Amino acid sequence: MTPKIIRLVERIFKGDNVSLSRVISLVENESNEVSEIMKLIAPHLGKSHCIGVTGPPGVGKSTLVDKLTVLMRKQGLKVGIIAVDPSSPFTGGAVLGDRIRMQQHYLDNGVFIRSMATRGSMGGLPQATGSVIKLLDAAGKDIILIETVGVGQSEVDIMEKTDTVLVVLCPESGDAIQTMKAGLFEIADIFVVNKSDHPSVDNFIRDIQAMLQLRETSWWNIPVLATEAVNNIGIEELYKQIQLHHQALCKDDLLLQRRQLQRKQDFIKTLERKLTRKLLMLIEQDGQLSTYVDRVEKGEIDPYSAADEILKSGKLLTDWLRQ
Ligand SMILES: Nc1nc2c(ncn2[C@@H]2O[C@H](COP(=O)(O)OP(=O)(O)OP(=O)(O)O)[C@@H](O)[C@H]2O)c(=O)[nH]1
Ligand SMILES: [Mg+2]
């Protein structure tokens, strides 16, 4: 272990947000120190309550995160916010009003805000998201809020990485059926119908409740809550439900099971990433392997037979992996 890295990680444990920012950048840039950092923080994980806030663009996710943060800070909780969205007000890309609204949190040492771009992640969450959550957890944040725009692959990702998922909709965001199609229905622990000042809010809520009744009952009754985030209406009830969900998770050991599953998936994905990187490197360097690539390119052998031959030749594979 490098003393410099050990010192940096120790500063994170003490709650130093500047060091935390630096390490997050290292992780985002896939720097060589990342493995060492992740090893050092591993024994300190699992304390934060991680909340995903997802939904279509413009439904009021950032406004909700802002208002929830105010309540959490009133309780003295340390809050980490990850905004996976380049146009979010957290990144400064949005209209002036939003930026002014967030400024109170920027001045508050108990709130750490970080934005991440979705580039290169094939529609899912950025690859570093899981590691950034861990860093915030190790830094002693009681609550981690992750705002993502609910489109495509990110739904599954957010469910795998968080404890409680809020799906935020608004009556303007299309009908409830559309939401179900978008894959948002399966992942919600709590439905938030924001912009409840909209005239068709009651119908919208009824539609969602009707669809929820078709689902099998489980250990948790998914609430459908109306909020008007911009005017701070319904936020306390929402926070109460978030806490109830967390308590229910803890009571039945479900949180433990969810964490175990997360660790398993994390391990498999890390291994997969490392093996892929190694394989790509070997294809460049190893004569025998690049011959296979050549033959596949020329159509002399089909990709499946080539892959099978390589895998069957156990010795070749172990030699390669050892390199
Ligand atoms: N009428 C009304 N407007 C709201 C409400 N909540 C938020 N807004 C407004 O809706 C707009 C979008 O809010 P954001 O919080 O930025 O929405 P978002 O979901 O984070 O948007 P993206 O991050 O761009 O997907 C802003 O102008 C808010 O002021 C509400 O309850 N009622
Ligand atoms: Mg936003």
Coordinates of C-alpha atoms and ligand atoms in Angstrom, one line a residue:
M1 CA 0.0 0.0 0.0
T2 CA 1.3 3.5 -0.9
P3 CA 1.5 5.8 2.2
K4 CA 0.1 8.6 0.1
I5 CA -3.1 6.7 -0.8
I6 CA -3.5 5.5 2.8
R7 CA -3.3 9.1 4.0
L8 CA -5.8 10.2 1.4
V9 CA -8.3 7.5 2.4
E10 CA -7.9 8.3 6.1
R11 CA -8.9 11.9 5.3
I12 CA -12.0 10.6 3.6
F13 CA -12.9 8.5 6.7
K14 CA -12.6 11.8 8.7
G15 CA -15.1 13.4 6.4
D16 CA -12.8 15.6 4.3
N17 CA -14.9 16.5 1.2
V18 CA -11.9 17.8 -0.7
S19 CA -10.1 14.5 -0.5
L20 CA -13.3 12.7 -1.3
S21 CA -13.7 14.8 -4.5
R22 CA -10.1 14.0 -5.5
V23 CA -10.6 10.2 -5.0
I24 CA -13.8 10.3 -7.0
S25 CA -11.9 11.8 -9.9
L26 CA -9.3 9.1 -9.6
V27 CA -12.1 6.5 -9.8
E28 CA -13.8 8.2 -12.7
N29 CA -10.5 8.3 -14.6
E30 CA -9.9 4.6 -13.8
S31 CA -6.5 5.5 -12.4
N32 CA -4.1 2.8 -11.2
E33 CA -4.7 3.6 -7.6
V34 CA -8.4 2.6 -7.7
S35 CA -7.9 -1.1 -6.7
E36 CA -5.9 0.0 -3.7
I37 CA -8.4 2.6 -2.6
M38 CA -11.4 0.2 -3.0
K39 CA -9.5 -2.4 -0.9
L40 CA -8.9 0.1 1.9
I41 CA -12.5 1.3 2.1
A42 CA -14.1 -2.2 1.8
P43 CA -14.3 -2.9 5.5
H44 CA -16.0 0.4 6.1
L45 CA -19.0 0.0 3.8
G46 CA -22.7 -0.7 4.2
K47 CA -23.8 2.1 6.7
S48 CA -25.5 4.6 4.4
H49 CA -29.0 4.5 3.2
C50 CA -28.8 4.7 -0.5
I51 CA -31.9 6.2 -2.3
G52 CA -32.4 6.3 -6.0
V53 CA -34.5 9.1 -7.5
T54 CA -35.4 8.3 -11.1
G55 CA -38.1 9.3 -13.6
P56 CA -38.6 11.0 -17.0
P57 CA -36.8 14.3 -17.7
G58 CA -38.2 17.4 -16.0
V59 CA -40.6 15.8 -13.6
G60 CA -39.0 17.5 -10.6
K61 CA -36.4 15.1 -9.4
S62 CA -33.8 17.7 -8.5
T63 CA -36.4 19.8 -6.8
L64 CA -37.4 16.8 -4.7
V65 CA -33.8 15.9 -3.9
D66 CA -33.3 19.5 -2.8
K67 CA -36.3 19.6 -0.5
L68 CA -35.6 16.1 1.0
T69 CA -32.0 17.2 1.7
V70 CA -33.4 20.2 3.7
L71 CA -35.4 17.7 5.9
M72 CA -32.5 15.3 6.3
R73 CA -30.1 18.2 7.3
K74 CA -32.6 19.3 9.9
Q75 CA -32.1 15.9 11.5
G76 CA -28.4 16.4 11.4
L77 CA -27.8 13.7 8.8
K78 CA -24.9 13.9 6.4
V79 CA -26.1 13.8 2.8
G80 CA -24.3 12.8 -0.3
I81 CA -25.9 13.6 -3.7
I82 CA -24.9 12.1 -7.0
A83 CA -26.6 13.6 -10.0
V84 CA -26.2 11.4 -13.1
D85 CA -27.3 13.9 -15.6
P86 CA -25.3 16.6 -17.3
S87 CA -28.2 19.0 -17.5
S88 CA -29.0 18.9 -13.8
P89 CA -29.0 22.0 -11.7
F90 CA -26.4 20.4 -9.5
T91 CA -23.9 20.7 -12.3
G92 CA -24.7 24.3 -13.0
G93 CA -26.1 23.6 -16.4
A94 CA -29.6 24.5 -15.6
V95 CA -31.5 27.8 -15.3
L96 CA -30.5 30.4 -12.8
G97 CA -33.3 29.7 -10.4
D98 CA -32.4 26.1 -9.9
R99 CA -28.8 27.1 -9.3
I100 CA -29.7 29.6 -6.7
R101 CA -31.9 27.0 -5.0
M102 CA -29.0 24.6 -4.6
Q103 CA -26.6 27.2 -3.3
Q104 CA -27.6 26.8 0.3
H105 CA -26.3 23.2 0.1
Y106 CA -23.1 24.1 -1.6
L107 CA -22.3 26.3 1.5
D108 CA -23.2 23.4 3.9
N109 CA -20.4 21.1 4.7
G110 CA -22.9 18.4 5.6
V111 CA -23.9 18.1 2.0
F112 CA -21.7 16.7 -0.7
I113 CA -22.8 17.1 -4.3
R114 CA -21.2 15.4 -7.2
S115 CA -22.4 15.1 -10.8
M116 CA -21.4 12.4 -13.2
A117 CA -21.8 12.3 -17.0
T118 CA -23.4 9.3 -18.6
R119 CA -20.9 9.2 -21.5
G120 CA -19.7 5.8 -22.6
S121 CA -22.0 3.9 -20.4
M122 CA -24.3 2.6 -23.2
G123 CA -27.5 4.1 -21.7
G124 CA -26.9 2.7 -18.2
L125 CA -25.3 4.4 -15.2
P126 CA -21.7 5.5 -15.6
Q127 CA -19.4 2.5 -14.8
A128 CA -17.9 4.4 -11.8
T129 CA -21.3 5.0 -10.1
G130 CA -21.0 1.9 -7.8
S131 CA -17.6 2.9 -6.7
V132 CA -18.6 6.5 -6.1
I133 CA -21.5 5.3 -3.9
K134 CA -19.0 3.2 -1.9
L135 CA -16.7 6.2 -1.4
L136 CA -19.6 8.4 -0.1
D137 CA -20.6 5.5 2.2
A138 CA -17.0 5.2 3.5
A139 CA -16.9 9.0 4.0
G140 CA -19.7 8.6 6.5
K141 CA -22.7 10.0 4.6
D142 CA -25.9 8.8 6.4
I143 CA -27.9 9.2 3.2
I144 CA -26.9 9.0 -0.4
L145 CA -29.3 10.3 -3.0
I146 CA -28.8 9.4 -6.6
E147 CA -30.7 11.3 -9.3
T148 CA -30.9 9.6 -12.7
V149 CA -33.1 10.2 -15.7
G150 CA -35.2 7.0 -16.1
V151 CA -34.5 5.9 -19.6
G152 CA -33.1 2.6 -20.9
Q153 CA -30.7 0.4 -19.0
S154 CA -30.3 2.8 -16.0
E155 CA -33.4 1.3 -14.3
V156 CA -31.8 -2.1 -13.6
D157 CA -28.6 -0.4 -12.6
I158 CA -30.3 1.9 -10.1
M159 CA -32.2 -1.0 -8.5
E160 CA -29.0 -3.0 -8.1
K161 CA -27.1 -0.2 -6.5
T162 CA -29.6 1.4 -4.1
D163 CA -31.8 0.4 -1.1
T164 CA -34.9 2.4 -1.9
V165 CA -36.0 3.5 -5.3
L166 CA -38.3 6.5 -5.8
V167 CA -39.9 6.7 -9.2
V168 CA -40.9 10.2 -9.8
L169 CA -43.7 11.0 -12.4
C170 CA -45.9 13.9 -13.1
P171 CA -49.2 14.1 -14.8
E172 CA -47.6 15.8 -17.7
S173 CA -45.1 13.0 -18.2
G174 CA -47.5 10.9 -20.3
D175 CA -50.0 8.3 -19.1
A176 CA -49.4 5.6 -16.5
I177 CA -49.3 2.8 -19.1
Q178 CA -46.4 4.5 -20.8
T179 CA -44.5 4.5 -17.5
M180 CA -45.1 0.8 -17.1
K181 CA -43.7 0.2 -20.6
A182 CA -40.6 2.2 -19.8
G183 CA -39.6 -0.4 -17.1
L184 CA -40.1 2.1 -14.3
F185 CA -42.9 0.1 -12.7
E186 CA -40.9 -2.9 -11.7
I187 CA -38.3 -0.9 -9.8
A188 CA -40.3 1.4 -7.7
D189 CA -40.4 1.1 -3.9
I190 CA -42.2 4.4 -3.7
F191 CA -44.1 6.3 -6.5
V192 CA -44.0 10.0 -6.3
V193 CA -46.5 11.9 -8.4
N194 CA -45.0 15.4 -8.5
K195 CA -46.5 18.6 -9.8
S196 CA -49.7 17.7 -8.0
D197 CA -50.9 21.2 -8.9
H198 CA -51.7 19.8 -12.3
P199 CA -55.4 19.3 -12.9
S200 CA -55.3 15.6 -13.9
V201 CA -53.3 14.5 -10.9
D202 CA -56.2 12.5 -9.3
N203 CA -56.8 10.4 -12.4
F204 CA -53.1 9.8 -12.8
I205 CA -52.7 8.6 -9.2
R206 CA -55.8 6.3 -9.7
D207 CA -54.3 4.8 -12.8
I208 CA -51.0 3.9 -11.0
Q209 CA -52.8 2.5 -8.0
A210 CA -55.0 0.4 -10.3
M211 CA -51.9 -1.0 -12.0
L212 CA -50.3 -1.7 -8.6
Q213 CA -53.2 -3.8 -7.6
L214 CA -52.5 -6.2 -10.4
R215 CA -49.1 -6.9 -8.9
E216 CA -48.5 -9.7 -6.4
T217 CA -48.5 -8.5 -2.9
S218 CA -45.1 -8.4 -1.3
W219 CA -43.6 -7.5 2.1
W220 CA -43.9 -3.8 1.2
N221 CA -46.9 -2.0 0.0
I222 CA -45.8 0.5 -2.6
P223 CA -47.2 3.9 -1.7
V224 CA -48.3 6.4 -4.4
L225 CA -47.6 9.9 -3.0
A226 CA -48.6 13.3 -4.4
T227 CA -46.1 16.1 -4.0
E228 CA -45.7 19.6 -5.2
A229 CA -42.0 19.9 -4.7
V230 CA -41.6 23.4 -5.8
N231 CA -43.9 24.5 -2.9
N232 CA -42.6 22.0 -0.4
I233 CA -45.9 20.1 -0.3
G234 CA -46.0 16.4 0.6
I235 CA -42.2 16.2 1.2
E236 CA -42.5 15.3 4.9
E237 CA -44.9 12.4 4.1
L238 CA -42.5 11.3 1.4
Y239 CA -39.6 11.3 3.8
K240 CA -41.6 9.3 6.3
Q241 CA -42.3 6.6 3.7
I242 CA -38.6 6.5 2.8
Q243 CA -37.7 5.9 6.4
L244 CA -40.5 3.3 6.8
H245 CA -39.1 1.4 3.7
H246 CA -35.6 1.5 5.2
Q247 CA -36.9 0.2 8.6
A248 CA -38.9 -2.6 6.8
L249 CA -35.7 -3.6 4.9
C250 CA -33.6 -3.7 8.1
K251 CA -36.3 -5.5 10.2
D252 CA -36.5 -8.6 7.9
D253 CA -32.8 -8.8 7.1
L254 CA -33.7 -7.8 3.6
L255 CA -31.1 -5.1 3.5
L256 CA -28.5 -7.7 4.4
Q257 CA -29.7 -9.9 1.6
R258 CA -29.8 -7.0 -0.9
R259 CA -26.2 -6.0 0.1
Q260 CA -25.0 -9.6 -0.3
L261 CA -26.5 -9.7 -3.8
Q262 CA -24.9 -6.3 -4.6
R263 CA -21.5 -7.6 -3.5
K264 CA -21.9 -10.7 -5.6
Q265 CA -22.8 -8.7 -8.7
D266 CA -20.1 -6.3 -8.0
F267 CA -17.5 -9.1 -7.8
I268 CA -18.7 -10.7 -11.0
K269 CA -18.7 -7.4 -12.9
T270 CA -15.3 -6.5 -11.6
L271 CA -13.9 -9.8 -12.7
E272 CA -15.6 -9.5 -16.0
R273 CA -14.1 -6.1 -16.6
K274 CA -10.6 -7.1 -15.6
L275 CA -10.8 -10.2 -17.8
T276 CA -12.1 -8.3 -20.8
R277 CA -9.3 -5.7 -20.4
K278 CA -6.7 -8.5 -20.2
L279 CA -8.2 -10.3 -23.2
L280 CA -8.1 -7.2 -25.3
M281 CA -4.5 -6.6 -24.4
L282 CA -3.6 -10.2 -25.2
I283 CA -5.3 -10.1 -28.6
E284 CA -2.8 -7.3 -29.4
Q285 CA 0.2 -9.1 -28.0
D286 CA -0.2 -12.9 -28.2
G287 CA 0.7 -14.5 -31.5
Q288 CA -1.6 -17.5 -31.2
L289 CA -4.6 -15.5 -30.1
S290 CA -4.1 -12.9 -32.9
T291 CA -3.9 -15.8 -35.4
Y292 CA -7.4 -16.8 -34.3
V293 CA -8.6 -13.2 -34.8
D294 CA -7.0 -13.2 -38.3
R295 CA -8.7 -16.5 -39.3
V296 CA -12.1 -15.3 -38.0
E297 CA -11.7 -12.1 -39.9
K298 CA -10.9 -13.9 -43.1
G299 CA -13.8 -16.3 -42.6
E300 CA -11.5 -19.4 -42.3
I301 CA -13.1 -20.3 -39.1
D302 CA -16.4 -19.2 -37.6
P303 CA -16.3 -17.1 -34.3
Y304 CA -18.1 -19.9 -32.3
S305 CA -15.7 -22.6 -33.3
A306 CA -12.7 -20.3 -32.7
A307 CA -14.0 -19.4 -29.2
D308 CA -14.7 -23.1 -28.4
E309 CA -11.2 -24.1 -29.5
I310 CA -9.6 -21.5 -27.3
L311 CA -11.7 -22.4 -24.3
K312 CA -11.2 -26.1 -24.7
S313 CA -7.4 -25.7 -24.8
G314 CA -7.2 -25.2 -21.0
K315 CA -3.4 -24.9 -21.0
L316 CA -3.4 -22.0 -23.5
L317 CA -6.0 -20.2 -21.4
T318 CA -4.2 -20.5 -18.1
D319 CA -0.9 -19.5 -19.7
W320 CA -2.5 -16.4 -21.1
L321 CA -4.2 -15.5 -17.8
R322 CA -0.9 -15.8 -16.0
Q323 CA 0.9 -13.4 -18.2
Ligands
LIG1 N1 -45.8 23.2 -11.3 C1 -44.8 22.6 -10.7 N2 -43.5 22.7 -11.2 C2 -42.6 22.0 -10.5 C3 -42.8 21.2 -9.4 N3 -41.7 20.7 -9.0 C4 -40.7 21.1 -9.8 N4 -41.2 21.9 -10.7 C5 -40.6 22.6 -11.8 O1 -40.3 21.7 -12.9 C6 -39.1 22.1 -13.5 C7 -38.1 20.9 -13.6 O2 -37.8 20.6 -12.3 P1 -36.4 19.8 -11.9 O3 -36.4 19.5 -10.5 O4 -35.3 20.4 -12.5 O5 -36.8 18.4 -12.7 P2 -35.8 17.2 -13.0 O6 -36.7 16.0 -13.0 O7 -34.7 17.2 -12.0 O8 -35.3 17.5 -14.4 P3 -34.1 16.8 -15.2 O9 -33.0 16.6 -14.3 O10 -33.7 17.8 -16.3 O11 -34.6 15.5 -15.8 C8 -38.5 23.3 -12.8 O12 -38.8 24.5 -13.4 C9 -39.2 23.2 -11.4 O13 -39.3 24.4 -10.8 C10 -44.2 21.2 -8.9 O14 -44.5 20.5 -7.9 N5 -45.1 21.8 -9.6
MG2 MG -32.6 17.1 -12.4

